[in-house]
Amino acid sequence: QLKDNTIIIVLGASGDLAKKKTYPALFGLYKNGFLPRDVHIVGYARTKMDEAEYHKRTTGYIKVPEGDSETQAKVEEFKKLSSYVSGGYEDGPSFDNLNKYLESIESKYQSKERNRVFYLALPPSVFIPVAKNLKEHCYIAKGGINRIIVEKPFGKDTDSCRELLKALKEHWTEDETFRIDHYLGKEMVKNLLVLRFANIAFSSGWDKNSISNVQITFKEPFGTEGRGGYFDEFGIIRDILQNHLLQVLSILTMERPVSFAAEDIRDEKVKVLRAIPPVERSDTLLGQYVAANGKPGYLDDDTVPHNSVCPTYAATTLWIHNPRWEGVPFILKAGKALNEAKVEIRIQYKDVTQGIFKDISRNELVIRIQPSEAVYLKFNTKTPGLYTRALPAEMDLTYKRRFADIHIPEAYESLILDALKGDHSNFVRDDELDVAWKIFTPILHWIDGLSGPRPKPVPYPYGSRGPKELDPFIAKYGYKRSTEG
Ligand code: BG6
C-alpha cells in the first residue's frame, strides 16, 4: 500500500547513482502515476548548489523523446516536487537542518500522518554515520513510517559484512531496511517465479535427473574506464557474482515458497544458498583484459595500480548439496570488456538415452535477462520432407515481438515502488547476505593474497569472448555445444 504524505529523501543526490538511476526511476514512477499522492522528493548531498543546478543534474539522464511535449511537461511538474538541501554526512547539525526542512514540507499536510523514505545513494565510507544521523535527527518517532534503502557494497567479505550489518542494526530494524540488489528488480528475474512455479512443463524436469549443467552469464562490452579506483578494490566477483548472479541462482534453484510473501520467498532462497559450500580454487577461472581492438587494457587505466592482479573476468562453478541438485554444476561467469552486452541463464538438459537417434543436440532453455528479454527452448524437430532427421529448432518468446506495446519498467522503478509499498520480496535479507558472503569469502581471500600468493589472472583481449581457457573450463563440467545453431 502506498502511503500519502511521503517524502523521499535521496542522500548522495549529486552522485552518479542518483543521477543515472534513482532520479530517472523516480521520474518513471511519477510519469506513470505510481508515486504516492502529494509526494515530495528532497535531494541531500555535500555539494552546494542552487535549485536550478540541482534540477539540471537530476533530470539530465531522464530521456525525453524528440518532440514529446507531454513527457517534457511531466519533467517540469516533477521538478516542482523536488528540492535540495546541502549538508555534511558526519555532523548532527546538518541533519537537524535537513529535519527542519522536512518538517516545513510536512507542516502543510492536511492530516497528521507523515512518512519518510531515505534512499542512500552513497559511498560505503559514509553509510554508518548517515544511518546513525538519520535515526538520531530525522526519524519520525510517532505517526508515520521510516524506511531506509541501501545499496551495495555490503562489506567485502563475511566479517566486514557482519560488522556493517551490526552497525546499521543499531539504528534501523530489518523491517525498516531495504537492501537493493538491482537484479531483483529486472523483469526477467521477476519472471523466474512464474516460469518455474506456474508451468508444470518446466517444474517437473527441474532437477538433477533432467538437467546436466546451468550457466548464468554476465557480459559487458566496456571496461572499467573511469571506475578503476573502485573496481580494483572490489574485483568482478564482488561486483557481479557474489550479488547479482548469486541472487539469480537462488531464485532459479530454491524450492517452491509456501506463498508469495516476502519472508516465505527469502526463507527458501537462504535455504538453498546454505546448501552451497564455498567455491573451490579448482572450480575457478580468473581473467584480466589486455589492450586489443584499439581499446586499452585494464592496467592501462590510470586509476588502476600498474601491477594489479584484480580479476575483470571470473567463472566459478557452484554445487548445491541437496536432493534436487546434487551433482549439477552451476557455472557463474562474468566479465568486463567482452564482445557483447548480455546477461542470460542457460539450462542445458541431459542427452536423450541413446537408441534411435545419434548425435543430436541437447535441449536448452535460455532465459535472456538483457538486452532484449526472451525465453527460448532449443529442441529437436523433424526436418520437413521425405526423410526423418532430427534438427535443432527454437520455441522463442522474445518480448519485443510478443509484448511489443508493453513498457518494461527499469529495475530501479520496480524496486523503489516495492520499497514505497513496504514489500521486501525483492530485497536482500541480512541472513541471505551472510550466506552469500560465506560462499565467496575463501576464494576472495585467496585473490586478495590473504591466504598465500595472489593468483595471476589469465589475459584476454578487450572485445573478445573472454579467456581462451573458457571453453575447456565449461566443457569440464559437461557442457556440450549443440551440433547446429
Ligand atoms: C553494477 C556493477 O552493480 O551492475 C557494475 O557495479 C555493472 O559494474 C552493473 O556495470 C550492471 O548492471 P546492469 O543493470 O547494466 O546489468
Coordinates of N, CA and C in Angstrom, one line a residue, residues 29 48 50 85 87 98 100 102 165 170-171 179 190-191 203 225 235 275 279 293 313 348 360 393 410 437 453 466 473:
L29 N 8.3 6.5 -12.4 CA 7.2 6.2 -11.5 C 6.2 7.4 -11.5
K48 N 27.4 22.3 -2.7 CA 26.5 23.4 -2.5 C 26.0 23.8 -3.9
D50 N 22.4 25.6 -6.3 CA 21.1 26.2 -6.2 C 20.1 25.2 -6.8
V85 N 18.7 20.2 -0.4 CA 19.3 20.7 0.9 C 20.7 20.2 0.9
G87 N 24.4 19.6 2.9 CA 24.9 19.4 4.3 C 25.9 18.2 4.3
L98 N 18.3 19.4 7.9 CA 17.5 18.6 7.0 C 16.2 18.3 7.6
K100 N 14.5 20.0 9.9 CA 13.7 21.2 9.9 C 13.0 21.4 8.5
L102 N 12.4 19.1 6.3 CA 11.3 18.1 6.0 C 10.1 18.5 6.8
L165 N 26.4 -4.8 9.0 CA 25.0 -5.1 9.3 C 24.8 -4.8 10.8
E170 N 22.0 -1.2 14.7 CA 21.9 -0.4 16.0 C 20.9 0.8 15.8
H171 N 20.6 1.1 14.5 CA 19.8 2.3 14.3 C 18.5 1.9 13.6
R179 N 17.5 -3.5 1.3 CA 18.8 -3.6 0.7 C 18.7 -4.0 -0.8
K190 N 12.2 -11.3 -12.2 CA 11.0 -11.4 -11.5 C 10.1 -12.5 -12.2
N191 N 10.3 -12.7 -13.5 CA 9.6 -13.8 -14.2 C 9.9 -15.2 -13.7
S203 N 8.5 -27.3 -14.4 CA 8.8 -27.6 -13.0 C 9.1 -29.1 -12.8
E225 N 36.8 1.8 -17.4 CA 37.2 3.1 -17.6 C 36.5 4.1 -16.7
G235 N 36.9 -5.9 -7.5 CA 37.0 -7.0 -8.5 C 35.7 -7.6 -9.0
A275 N 23.0 -24.6 1.2 CA 23.4 -25.9 0.7 C 24.6 -25.8 -0.2
V279 N 33.2 -21.8 -2.8 CA 33.8 -22.1 -4.1 C 35.2 -22.6 -3.9
N293 N 42.0 -4.4 -30.1 CA 41.0 -3.8 -31.0 C 40.9 -2.2 -30.7
Y313 N 37.5 -10.7 -15.0 CA 36.7 -11.8 -15.5 C 36.7 -13.0 -14.5
Q348 N 21.1 -26.4 -19.6 CA 21.3 -27.5 -20.6 C 20.8 -28.8 -20.0
I360 N 22.4 -36.1 -31.5 CA 21.5 -35.0 -31.6 C 21.8 -34.0 -30.5
A393 N 15.8 -26.7 -33.3 CA 15.0 -25.6 -33.6 C 14.7 -24.8 -32.3
E410 N 12.1 -0.1 -15.7 CA 13.5 -0.2 -15.2 C 13.5 -0.9 -13.9
W437 N 28.1 -14.3 1.3 CA 29.5 -14.0 1.5 C 30.3 -15.2 1.9
P453 N 50.2 -16.6 -1.9 CA 50.4 -15.7 -3.0 C 49.2 -15.5 -3.8
G466 N 36.2 -13.7 -24.0 CA 36.8 -14.0 -22.7 C 38.1 -14.8 -22.8
F473 N 37.1 -25.0 -19.8 CA 36.6 -24.9 -18.4 C 35.1 -25.3 -18.4

